[in-house]
Every structure is written in C-alpha cells, then in structure tokens.
Coordinates of C-alpha atoms in Angstrom, one line a residue:
M219 CA 160.7 187.5 -38.0
T220 CA 163.3 185.0 -38.6
I221 CA 162.2 181.9 -36.4
D222 CA 165.2 180.2 -35.4
I223 CA 164.4 175.8 -34.9
D224 CA 166.1 174.3 -32.0
E225 CA 167.8 171.3 -33.7
N226 CA 168.1 168.9 -30.7
Y227 CA 164.4 169.3 -29.5
L228 CA 163.3 168.4 -33.0
L229 CA 165.4 165.1 -33.2
G230 CA 164.5 164.3 -29.3
Q231 CA 160.6 164.7 -30.7
L232 CA 160.7 162.5 -33.3
K233 CA 163.0 160.0 -31.5
A234 CA 160.6 160.0 -29.0
L235 CA 157.8 160.0 -31.3
L236 CA 159.2 157.1 -33.4
A237 CA 159.3 154.9 -29.7
I238 CA 156.0 154.7 -29.6
S239 CA 153.2 152.3 -31.9
S240 CA 150.6 154.1 -34.0
P241 CA 149.6 152.3 -36.9
T242 CA 145.9 153.6 -37.9
G243 CA 143.2 152.7 -35.3
Y244 CA 145.5 152.6 -32.8
T245 CA 147.1 155.7 -31.8
D246 CA 145.6 156.6 -28.3
E247 CA 149.0 156.0 -26.7
I248 CA 151.0 158.8 -29.5
V249 CA 147.5 160.8 -29.1
H250 CA 148.4 161.6 -25.5
Y251 CA 151.7 161.8 -25.9
C252 CA 151.2 164.8 -28.4
S253 CA 148.8 166.0 -25.8
R254 CA 150.9 166.4 -23.0
E255 CA 154.1 167.5 -25.1
L256 CA 151.1 170.5 -26.3
E257 CA 150.3 171.7 -23.1
R258 CA 153.7 171.6 -21.8
L259 CA 154.4 174.2 -24.5
G260 CA 151.6 176.4 -23.4
L261 CA 148.9 175.5 -25.8
H262 CA 145.1 173.7 -25.1
P263 CA 144.8 170.4 -27.0
E264 CA 141.1 169.7 -27.9
L265 CA 140.4 165.9 -28.7
T266 CA 138.2 164.5 -31.1
R267 CA 136.1 161.4 -29.7
R268 CA 138.0 159.2 -32.0
G269 CA 141.4 161.8 -31.3
A270 CA 142.3 164.1 -33.7
I271 CA 144.1 166.9 -31.6
R272 CA 143.5 170.7 -32.6
A273 CA 145.3 173.4 -30.5
I274 CA 144.8 176.7 -31.1
R275 CA 148.0 179.5 -30.4
Q276 CA 145.9 182.8 -30.6
G277 CA 146.8 185.6 -33.1
S278 CA 145.1 189.0 -33.5
R279 CA 142.2 187.8 -34.7
R280 CA 139.6 184.4 -34.9
R281 CA 138.9 184.8 -38.7
G282 CA 141.0 183.4 -41.6
A283 CA 143.0 181.5 -39.0
R284 CA 145.4 178.9 -41.0
A285 CA 145.9 175.2 -39.8
M286 CA 149.3 173.6 -40.1
V287 CA 148.3 170.1 -40.2
T288 CA 150.3 166.4 -40.2
H289 CA 149.3 163.0 -39.0
L290 CA 150.0 160.5 -35.7
D291 CA 149.0 157.6 -37.8
T292 CA 151.6 154.8 -39.4
L293 CA 151.3 152.1 -41.6
G294 CA 150.9 148.6 -39.7
A295 CA 149.4 145.4 -40.3
Q296 CA 146.1 143.7 -39.0
V297 CA 145.8 139.7 -38.3
K298 CA 143.0 138.5 -41.2
F299 CA 143.2 134.6 -40.4
I300 CA 144.9 132.7 -37.5
K301 CA 146.4 129.8 -39.8
D302 CA 146.6 125.8 -38.6
N303 CA 150.0 126.4 -38.2
G304 CA 149.5 128.7 -35.7
R305 CA 151.3 131.5 -37.7
L306 CA 149.3 134.3 -38.7
E307 CA 148.5 136.1 -41.8
L308 CA 148.0 139.7 -42.4
V309 CA 146.7 142.4 -44.3
P310 CA 148.2 145.9 -44.6
I311 CA 147.1 149.0 -42.8
G312 CA 147.7 151.4 -45.5
H313 CA 149.2 152.0 -48.8
W314 CA 152.8 149.5 -48.7
S315 CA 154.4 146.2 -49.9
A316 CA 154.9 143.2 -48.3
R317 CA 158.2 143.8 -49.7
F318 CA 159.3 145.7 -47.6
A319 CA 157.2 143.7 -44.5
E320 CA 159.7 140.8 -44.9
G321 CA 162.1 140.2 -41.8
A322 CA 160.1 142.7 -40.1
R323 CA 159.9 142.6 -36.2
V324 CA 156.8 143.3 -34.5
T325 CA 154.9 143.8 -32.2
I326 CA 150.8 142.1 -31.7
F327 CA 148.4 144.0 -29.8
S328 CA 145.6 141.0 -28.3
S329 CA 143.0 141.0 -25.9
K330 CA 145.7 139.7 -23.3
G331 CA 148.4 141.8 -24.4
S332 CA 151.4 142.6 -26.9
F333 CA 153.5 139.5 -28.3
R334 CA 156.7 139.8 -30.0
G335 CA 157.0 138.5 -33.6
T336 CA 159.0 138.2 -37.1
I337 CA 157.2 138.6 -40.7
L338 CA 158.5 135.8 -42.9
P339 CA 158.1 134.8 -46.6
L340 CA 156.4 131.6 -46.8
K341 CA 159.4 129.4 -47.3
A342 CA 162.0 131.5 -45.6
S343 CA 164.6 128.9 -45.3
G344 CA 167.0 128.3 -47.8
H345 CA 168.0 124.8 -46.0
T346 CA 164.6 123.5 -47.2
F347 CA 163.8 125.3 -49.6
N348 CA 166.7 126.2 -52.0
D349 CA 165.9 128.4 -55.2
E350 CA 162.3 128.4 -54.5
V351 CA 163.1 131.2 -51.6
D352 CA 164.1 134.1 -54.3
T353 CA 161.2 132.4 -56.6
L354 CA 158.2 133.2 -54.3
P355 CA 156.5 136.2 -55.1
V356 CA 156.0 139.3 -53.9
G357 CA 152.5 139.9 -51.5
W358 CA 150.7 139.6 -48.2
R359 CA 149.3 136.3 -49.8
Y360 CA 152.8 135.0 -49.5
V361 CA 154.5 136.5 -45.9
E362 CA 153.0 135.2 -42.3
L363 CA 153.7 136.2 -38.9
R364 CA 155.9 134.0 -36.6
I365 CA 154.8 134.3 -32.7
D366 CA 157.2 134.4 -30.1
A367 CA 155.6 132.0 -28.1
L368 CA 155.1 128.4 -27.2
T369 CA 151.9 127.6 -30.4
H370 CA 151.7 125.4 -33.4
S371 CA 148.4 125.7 -33.8
L372 CA 145.1 127.6 -34.4
Q373 CA 143.7 126.7 -31.2
E374 CA 146.7 127.6 -29.3
T375 CA 147.1 131.2 -30.9
R376 CA 143.5 132.0 -30.1
A377 CA 144.3 130.6 -26.9
L378 CA 147.5 133.4 -26.0
G379 CA 144.5 135.4 -26.8
I380 CA 145.6 136.6 -30.4
D381 CA 142.6 136.7 -32.8
V382 CA 141.3 138.1 -36.3
G383 CA 141.7 142.3 -36.1
D384 CA 144.3 142.2 -34.1
T385 CA 146.6 145.0 -35.0
V386 CA 150.3 144.4 -35.5
A387 CA 153.0 147.3 -35.5
I388 CA 156.1 147.0 -37.6
D389 CA 158.9 148.1 -35.3
P390 CA 161.3 151.4 -36.8
T391 CA 164.3 150.0 -36.2
P392 CA 165.8 153.7 -36.1
E393 CA 169.1 155.2 -36.8
F394 CA 170.5 158.6 -36.8
L395 CA 174.1 159.3 -38.2
D396 CA 176.0 162.1 -37.3
N397 CA 176.1 163.3 -40.6
G398 CA 172.5 164.5 -40.6
F399 CA 171.2 161.3 -42.2
I400 CA 168.5 159.7 -40.4
N401 CA 166.9 155.7 -41.1
S402 CA 164.2 154.3 -39.9
R403 CA 160.4 153.1 -40.8
H404 CA 157.7 155.4 -39.8
L405 CA 159.4 158.8 -40.8
D406 CA 156.4 159.1 -42.7
N407 CA 154.9 160.7 -40.5
K408 CA 156.7 160.8 -37.1
A409 CA 158.8 163.5 -38.7
G410 CA 156.4 165.6 -39.6
V411 CA 155.0 165.7 -35.9
A412 CA 158.3 166.2 -35.2
I413 CA 158.9 169.7 -37.7
A414 CA 155.2 170.8 -36.2
L415 CA 156.1 170.6 -32.4
A416 CA 159.7 172.4 -33.3
A417 CA 158.0 175.0 -35.0
I418 CA 156.1 175.9 -32.2
E419 CA 158.2 175.4 -29.5
A420 CA 160.5 178.1 -31.5
L421 CA 157.1 180.8 -31.9
E422 CA 156.4 180.1 -27.9
R423 CA 160.2 180.4 -27.4
A424 CA 160.5 183.4 -29.6
G425 CA 156.8 185.2 -28.3
A426 CA 156.1 185.2 -31.7
A427 CA 153.0 187.3 -32.5
T428 CA 150.5 185.8 -35.7
P429 CA 148.1 187.9 -37.2
V430 CA 145.7 185.2 -37.4
D431 CA 144.9 182.5 -35.0
T432 CA 147.2 179.0 -36.4
H433 CA 145.2 175.9 -35.5
W434 CA 147.7 172.8 -35.3
L435 CA 146.1 169.7 -36.0
F436 CA 147.5 166.3 -35.4
T437 CA 145.1 163.6 -37.2
I438 CA 144.7 159.7 -36.8
A439 CA 143.9 158.2 -40.4
E440 CA 145.6 159.6 -42.9
E441 CA 147.1 156.6 -43.9
V442 CA 143.6 155.0 -45.0
G443 CA 142.9 158.5 -46.8
V444 CA 140.9 159.7 -43.7
G445 CA 143.5 162.4 -42.4
A446 CA 141.9 165.9 -42.0
S447 CA 138.2 165.3 -42.9
S448 CA 136.8 166.5 -39.5
V449 CA 139.1 168.4 -36.9
I450 CA 138.9 171.8 -39.1
T451 CA 136.5 174.4 -38.0
A452 CA 135.4 177.2 -40.3
D453 CA 137.2 179.9 -39.1
V454 CA 140.2 178.5 -41.0
A455 CA 140.9 180.0 -44.5
S456 CA 143.6 177.8 -45.7
M457 CA 145.4 175.0 -44.7
L458 CA 148.6 173.9 -44.6
A459 CA 150.0 170.3 -44.6
I460 CA 153.5 168.6 -43.6
D461 CA 154.4 165.3 -44.5
N462 CA 157.0 163.4 -46.8
G463 CA 158.3 164.0 -50.1
T464 CA 159.0 161.3 -52.4
T465 CA 163.1 161.1 -53.2
A466 CA 162.7 158.8 -56.3
P467 CA 163.6 158.9 -60.2
G468 CA 160.8 161.1 -62.3
Q469 CA 160.7 163.4 -59.4
N470 CA 161.9 166.6 -58.4
S471 CA 162.6 166.1 -54.2
S472 CA 164.8 166.0 -52.2
E473 CA 166.6 164.7 -48.8
F474 CA 168.1 168.6 -48.5
G475 CA 165.4 171.9 -48.2
V476 CA 162.2 172.4 -48.4
T477 CA 159.9 170.3 -51.2
I478 CA 156.9 172.4 -52.0
A479 CA 154.1 170.2 -53.7
M480 CA 152.4 171.8 -56.5
A481 CA 149.9 169.0 -57.3
D482 CA 149.5 165.6 -55.8
Q483 CA 147.1 162.8 -57.1
S484 CA 143.9 164.9 -55.8
G485 CA 144.8 167.6 -58.0
P486 CA 146.6 171.2 -58.1
F487 CA 147.5 173.1 -54.8
D488 CA 146.5 176.0 -54.1
Y489 CA 148.0 178.7 -56.2
H490 CA 148.0 181.5 -54.3
L491 CA 148.9 179.8 -50.9
T492 CA 152.1 177.8 -53.0
K493 CA 153.2 180.9 -54.0
K494 CA 153.0 182.9 -51.1
L495 CA 155.2 179.5 -49.8
V496 CA 158.0 180.2 -52.3
D497 CA 157.8 183.8 -51.9
L498 CA 158.9 183.5 -48.0
C499 CA 161.8 180.5 -49.2
K500 CA 163.0 182.9 -51.0
V501 CA 163.0 185.7 -48.4
E502 CA 164.0 184.1 -45.4
E503 CA 166.4 182.1 -47.9
I504 CA 165.4 178.4 -47.3
P505 CA 166.6 176.0 -50.1
Y506 CA 163.6 174.9 -52.0
Q507 CA 162.5 172.9 -54.8
K508 CA 159.0 172.2 -56.4
D509 CA 157.6 168.7 -57.3
V510 CA 154.2 166.7 -58.1
F511 CA 152.8 163.5 -56.5
R512 CA 150.9 161.2 -58.8
Y513 CA 150.3 158.9 -56.6
Y514 CA 150.1 160.7 -53.5
R515 CA 147.6 162.4 -51.2
S516 CA 147.5 164.3 -47.9
D517 CA 145.9 165.8 -45.2
S518 CA 144.9 168.4 -47.5
A519 CA 142.8 166.2 -49.9
S520 CA 140.8 164.9 -47.2
A521 CA 139.8 168.1 -46.3
I522 CA 138.6 169.3 -49.6
E523 CA 137.0 165.9 -50.0
A524 CA 134.8 166.3 -46.7
G525 CA 133.6 169.7 -47.8
H526 CA 136.2 172.2 -46.1
D527 CA 136.2 175.7 -48.2
V528 CA 139.9 176.2 -47.5
R529 CA 142.8 177.1 -49.4
T530 CA 145.5 173.8 -49.3
S531 CA 149.1 173.5 -49.6
L532 CA 151.6 170.6 -49.0
V533 CA 155.5 171.2 -48.2
T534 CA 157.6 168.4 -47.9
F535 CA 160.6 166.2 -46.3
G536 CA 162.4 164.4 -49.2
V537 CA 162.1 160.7 -47.9
D538 CA 163.7 158.1 -50.3
A539 CA 162.0 154.6 -50.2
S540 CA 158.5 156.7 -48.8
H541 CA 156.8 153.4 -47.4
G542 CA 159.4 151.4 -47.3
Y543 CA 162.5 151.4 -45.6
E544 CA 163.0 155.7 -45.4
R545 CA 165.4 157.9 -45.1
I546 CA 165.6 161.4 -44.4
H547 CA 168.5 164.3 -44.2
T548 CA 167.9 166.9 -40.7
D549 CA 168.4 169.6 -43.3
A550 CA 165.3 169.2 -44.9
L551 CA 163.5 168.9 -41.2
L552 CA 164.9 172.3 -40.2
S553 CA 163.9 173.8 -43.6
V554 CA 160.7 172.8 -43.3
A555 CA 160.0 173.8 -39.9
K556 CA 161.6 176.9 -40.4
L557 CA 159.2 177.4 -43.2
V558 CA 156.1 176.6 -40.8
G559 CA 157.5 179.3 -38.2
A560 CA 157.8 181.8 -41.6
F561 CA 154.1 180.8 -42.9
A562 CA 152.5 181.1 -39.3
V563 CA 154.0 185.1 -38.9
S564 CA 153.7 186.2 -42.4
P565 CA 150.9 188.7 -42.7
V566 CA 147.6 187.7 -44.5
E567 CA 147.7 189.0 -48.2
I568 CA 144.3 187.9 -49.6
Q569 CA 142.0 190.0 -47.2
R570 CA 138.9 188.3 -48.2
D571 CA 139.4 185.2 -46.7
L572 CA 138.6 186.6 -43.5
Q573 CA 134.9 185.8 -44.5
P574 CA 134.1 182.1 -45.7
I575 CA 131.5 184.3 -47.9
S576 CA 131.6 187.4 -50.2
G577 CA 131.3 189.6 -53.3
V578 CA 133.6 189.4 -55.8
E579 CA 135.5 192.6 -54.7
G580 CA 139.0 191.8 -53.3
F581 CA 138.6 188.3 -55.1
T582 CA 142.2 187.2 -56.6
H583 CA 143.5 187.3 -59.5
Q584 CA 146.3 185.2 -61.1
P585 CA 148.5 186.5 -63.7
T586 CA 147.4 185.7 -67.7
E587 CA 150.0 188.4 -69.4
L588 CA 152.3 187.5 -71.9
A589 CA 155.7 187.2 -70.3
D590 CA 158.8 189.9 -71.9
Q591 CA 160.7 187.9 -74.4
P592 CA 164.2 189.1 -75.6
H593 CA 164.0 189.6 -79.5
P594 CA 166.4 188.5 -81.4
T595 CA 168.2 190.2 -83.8
P596 CA 167.7 188.0 -87.6
A597 CA 171.3 187.1 -87.6
E598 CA 170.9 185.9 -84.4
A599 CA 167.3 183.9 -85.4
K600 CA 169.3 182.7 -88.4
A601 CA 171.8 181.6 -85.9
A602 CA 169.6 180.4 -83.8
S603 CA 168.0 178.2 -86.5
H604 CA 170.9 176.6 -88.0
A605 CA 172.1 175.2 -84.4
G606 CA 168.6 174.1 -84.4
N607 CA 168.8 172.1 -87.5
D608 CA 172.6 170.4 -86.4

C-alpha cells in the first residue's frame, strides 16, 4: 500500500513548529501543540511526567509493536552569569558551536516574562576594535548576550527578573524557497516532527491498517542525550528514529531522498530492520542512500542505553550545516515521510519478535555465504593483471 503524503500539510506543520520555541528544558508549549494536533488527527496522546508524548495507533495486535520516534526539543542556551555591564554570559544547551551563535536574535525566558536580545562577540565593533574583531577566538567564553532593555549593570539586569539559569531560545529565522529548499535553525528536529505528523495524517486519511500497534513517540531531551530512554513500553519490538542526516564532506547523506543510517557513534543499527527499510525504498521507488555517522547519536541510542531490548534504526533527511545555519530540501522530507508510512503498514517478517523472550527456534540468520563472482578466463586474468600494473 503506497502512502500519499500531503506536502502542504507537512510544510504547514513545519512552519508552525518552527514558530514555537522549544530548547531542551523549555518544551511545555510545543508538547501542548503537538498533543492538540495528534488529537485532531484522531489519536489519544499520553504524556510522561516531564512531557514526552506517546500516541498509539492501533493495529491488528498489540505485542511486537513498532515505534516511530522523533524529538521536539532543539538547541538553545542558558544564562551562566550576569556580568558587571548587565550583559549575560551563556552556556549552550546541546552541542553546538558559538560560531553559529554570533549575531543570533534570541528570547530570554525570565521569571517576570520574556525579553529580546542579541548574542554578540565580546569585540563586536570594528570602529572600536579594528582587526581585533577578526582575531577574537571562537567559543562561548567570547560571546555575550545584549538584552534589549534598559540595563547597564548586574543590579539592573537582576531587577528586570533575569537570573542565572534562565533559558535562551534562538530565533529560527526560517525561509521557504519556491525551489524546495528550506533554510532555518532547528530543522533538527522540527522537520522530523513534521514528517511524523504528515505520516500519521496520511495513514488516517487512507484508513490504513497496520499489522501491529504503532507507537508514535515525541521526546523532549534528545539534544542532551536523554531522548527515548523512558517513553518506550515492553510491547515495542522495533523502533525507527526520524532525525537529520549530515550532508558534509566525507559523508554520503543527501538533501534529496532518504538517508538510511547504518551506524552512529553508539554502534551499528539493527541489521534486519535496516535491510527492511532499504527493501521498502526499492519496492516503493523511494530514492535513498546509506551513511555512517561518527559524531552523532539519536533517540535510538538513548533507548538501548536505558535497557530497552528493541531493534533500532534511523532514517534521516539530509541537513547541510547541521547544528548551525541549517538547510534541507522538501524532497527529502516527503521521501522520509513516505518511507515511514510504508514501514507502518508493512508486514511483520520476524514473528519471533512478538515475544520479548523465546527459544532459539525462529531466531534470525544473517548471510555468511560466499558471494557469486565471475570466473575470468586466463586471458582476462592476464589482461586485468597488466591493467593493474599500468
């Protein structure tokens, strides 16, 4: 069954999600938004104490369920110190370089309300510092947050209600181009959430049946490594994470089609589940490529580290300049959403996975046979040998 993804719905959700600030630790409002949208689509979201969402779309059986996981939280910053001049020293929320913070417009969430401001290098005026503007090192120690309020001292800033520990949200500044390119901060992972919602919308619109329950999971602390550690139930046998892939020199990811991750820094993804995704791409004629991420982890890693015995995989939309000034293309979003929908309705092939523990009967095999190779004639072998010595 081919799942028809509504492009306008997907892009509309992405725009709406980008408009809601949600750095890790300040995700309540986006949890409310996502929960309302899931209810509108006909699902019944359940929330953990801190706000991770689980919405189960019922299938033919409960055991051996599949989970689709993505995260609502984004990068951000936090007030580390109020300086004597009233400006703010920051520490990052999540792993991102201060190089991409310089010049960012931001919102500071204080106990007395929100304030606007700009992150600037300590030496921001060329008219004052001349070439020192260009020689200042890059790092969070070398930037400060200028608050758009009347303050020139530590006491005046504190009087505003701003204090150490306050959350700073970075403006996404999205731009959707007619040629399909999308530029914005926080496409990691607002785009993944939009993909999940678009897949749900397509499944509901088609009245699609699934062989097992599908658990749609939306986590709130992936950027700091927690992710899907506490929202998975024992019924889940396999989990597909939806996140960004890194299009950069030395990587095989692309801003087009689906990028299927074979491994990240936590190790290889499940062989059988990953192979199934590749096979689905071939059957559904979804363009794809594979990649390995060395400095990357996702919700899948946090689930395994928390002790969940689930098969894990990761499908990604290629992001240029990830964790910086990010860019994606609509083609990848639609491709990933189509694959997610295809996986949801695909048959369960490993029946043993319906039980958390069972005997060896029915346990999977991985191919170990020698590959078929052509046997060259002596003349062909001699020609190949001479070619290699040229």
